[in-house]
Tab-separated table of C-alpha atoms in Angstrom:
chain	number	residue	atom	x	y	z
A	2	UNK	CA	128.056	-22.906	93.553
A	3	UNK	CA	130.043	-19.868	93.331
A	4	UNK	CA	130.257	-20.564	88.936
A	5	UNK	CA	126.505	-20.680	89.241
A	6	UNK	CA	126.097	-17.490	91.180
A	7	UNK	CA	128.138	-15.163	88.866
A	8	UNK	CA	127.682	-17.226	85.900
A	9	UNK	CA	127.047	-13.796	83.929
A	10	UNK	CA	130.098	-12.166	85.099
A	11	UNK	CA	132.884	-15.112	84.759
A	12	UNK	CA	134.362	-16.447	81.334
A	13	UNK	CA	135.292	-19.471	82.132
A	14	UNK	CA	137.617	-21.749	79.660
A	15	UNK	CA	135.973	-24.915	80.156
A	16	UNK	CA	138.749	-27.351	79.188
A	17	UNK	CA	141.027	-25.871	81.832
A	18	UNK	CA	138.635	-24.079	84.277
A	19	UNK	CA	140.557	-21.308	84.007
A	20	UNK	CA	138.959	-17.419	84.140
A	21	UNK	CA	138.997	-15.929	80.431
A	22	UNK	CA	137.256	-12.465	81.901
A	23	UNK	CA	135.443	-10.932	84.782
A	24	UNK	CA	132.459	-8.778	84.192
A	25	UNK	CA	132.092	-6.053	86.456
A	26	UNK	CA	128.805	-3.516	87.261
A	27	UNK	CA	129.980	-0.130	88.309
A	28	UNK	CA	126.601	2.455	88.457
A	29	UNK	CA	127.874	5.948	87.972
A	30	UNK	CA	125.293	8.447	89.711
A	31	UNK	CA	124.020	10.860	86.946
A	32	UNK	CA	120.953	10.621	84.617
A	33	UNK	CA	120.544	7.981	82.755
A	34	UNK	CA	119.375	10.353	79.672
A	35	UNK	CA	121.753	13.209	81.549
A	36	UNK	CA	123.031	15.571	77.831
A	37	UNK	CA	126.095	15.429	76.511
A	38	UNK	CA	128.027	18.774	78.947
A	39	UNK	CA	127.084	16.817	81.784
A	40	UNK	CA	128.039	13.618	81.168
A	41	UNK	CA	131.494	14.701	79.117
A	42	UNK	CA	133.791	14.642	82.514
A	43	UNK	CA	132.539	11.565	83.829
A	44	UNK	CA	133.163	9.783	80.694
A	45	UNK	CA	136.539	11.665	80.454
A	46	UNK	CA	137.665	10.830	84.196
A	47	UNK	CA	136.184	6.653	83.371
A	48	UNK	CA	138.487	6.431	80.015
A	49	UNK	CA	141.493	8.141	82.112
A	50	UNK	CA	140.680	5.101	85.059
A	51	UNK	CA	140.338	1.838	81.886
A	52	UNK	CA	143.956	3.376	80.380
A	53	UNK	CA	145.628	3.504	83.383
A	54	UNK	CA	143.751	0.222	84.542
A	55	UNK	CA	144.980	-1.556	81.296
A	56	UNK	CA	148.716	-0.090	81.260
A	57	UNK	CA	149.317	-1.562	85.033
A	58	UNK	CA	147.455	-5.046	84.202
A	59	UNK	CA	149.634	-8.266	82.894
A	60	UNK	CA	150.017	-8.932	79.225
A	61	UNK	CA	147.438	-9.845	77.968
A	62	UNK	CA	144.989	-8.476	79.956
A	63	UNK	CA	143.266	-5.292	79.606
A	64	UNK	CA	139.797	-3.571	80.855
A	65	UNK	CA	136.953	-2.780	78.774
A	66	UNK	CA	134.753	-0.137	79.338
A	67	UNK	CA	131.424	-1.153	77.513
A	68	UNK	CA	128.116	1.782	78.505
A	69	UNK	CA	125.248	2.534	76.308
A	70	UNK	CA	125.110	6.026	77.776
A	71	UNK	CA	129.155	6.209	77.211
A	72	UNK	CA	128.717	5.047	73.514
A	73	UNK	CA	125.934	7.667	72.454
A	74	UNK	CA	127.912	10.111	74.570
A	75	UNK	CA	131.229	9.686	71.887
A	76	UNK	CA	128.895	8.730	69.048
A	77	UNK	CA	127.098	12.817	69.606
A	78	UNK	CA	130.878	14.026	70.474
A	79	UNK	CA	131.887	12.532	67.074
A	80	UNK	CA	128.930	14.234	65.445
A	81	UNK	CA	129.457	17.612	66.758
A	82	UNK	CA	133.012	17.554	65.437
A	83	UNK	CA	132.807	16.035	62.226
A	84	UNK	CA	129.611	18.759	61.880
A	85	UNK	CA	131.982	21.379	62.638
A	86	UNK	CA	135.174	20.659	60.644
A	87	UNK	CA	133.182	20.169	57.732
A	88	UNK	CA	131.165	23.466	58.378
A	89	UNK	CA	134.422	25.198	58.371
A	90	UNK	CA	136.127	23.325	55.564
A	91	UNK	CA	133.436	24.059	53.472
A	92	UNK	CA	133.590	28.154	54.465
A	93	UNK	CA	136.984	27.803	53.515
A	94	UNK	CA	136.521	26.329	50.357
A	95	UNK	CA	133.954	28.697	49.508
A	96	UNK	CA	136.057	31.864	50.224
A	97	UNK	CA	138.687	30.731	48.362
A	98	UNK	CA	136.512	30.010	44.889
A	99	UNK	CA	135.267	33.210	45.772
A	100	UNK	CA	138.918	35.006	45.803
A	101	UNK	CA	139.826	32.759	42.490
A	102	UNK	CA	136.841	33.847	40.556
A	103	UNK	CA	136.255	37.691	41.978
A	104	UNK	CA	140.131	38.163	42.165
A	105	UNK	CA	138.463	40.688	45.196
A	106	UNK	CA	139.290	39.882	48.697
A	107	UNK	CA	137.176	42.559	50.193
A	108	UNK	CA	134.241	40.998	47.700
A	109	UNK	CA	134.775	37.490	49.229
A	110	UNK	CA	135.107	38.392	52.753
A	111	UNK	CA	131.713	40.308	52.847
């Protein structure tokens, strides 16, 4: 009975009846669609909580930490940064072809 009641949440190795993984639900209360400032510490404080969670659990075992909201959170984090270390690499870039072929630095700074 109790197999067929959390049957979504337990991994069970059938040969030995033995628990591969536990699935838990944890509901976090913000906005499903809530933007990326608001959701930033709450994702920050949750991946603190699964790396301490996993460092203290036996070998072998570790948690996961698996949240659509989560996920598109890092995905537009990832985004923002690559957007702006390749907005400044190519400023950089550019003022230095500009020093190289002006041979000005007042030119290439203006």
């Amino acid at each position: 009975k109790l197999l067929s009641e959390y049957a979504q949440d337990l991994g069970m190795d059938l040969s030995s009846g033995r628990v591969k993984y536990v699935r838990s639900l944890l509901i976090i209360n913000k906005l499903h669609k809530a933007g990326t400032e608001d959701l930033k510490p709450t994702f920050e404080a949750w991946k603190l909580f699964v790396e301490q969670q996993s460092r203290l659990a036996p070998a072998g075992v570790r948690l996961l930490m698996s949240s659509p909201s989560f996920t598109r959170l890092d995905v537009e984090l990832g985004v923002l940064s690559s957007t702006l270390t390749s907005f400044t690499t190519c400023i950089a870039i550019t003022m230095v072809v500009l020093l190289l072929f002006t041979g000005n630095l007042l030119l290439t700074t203006l």
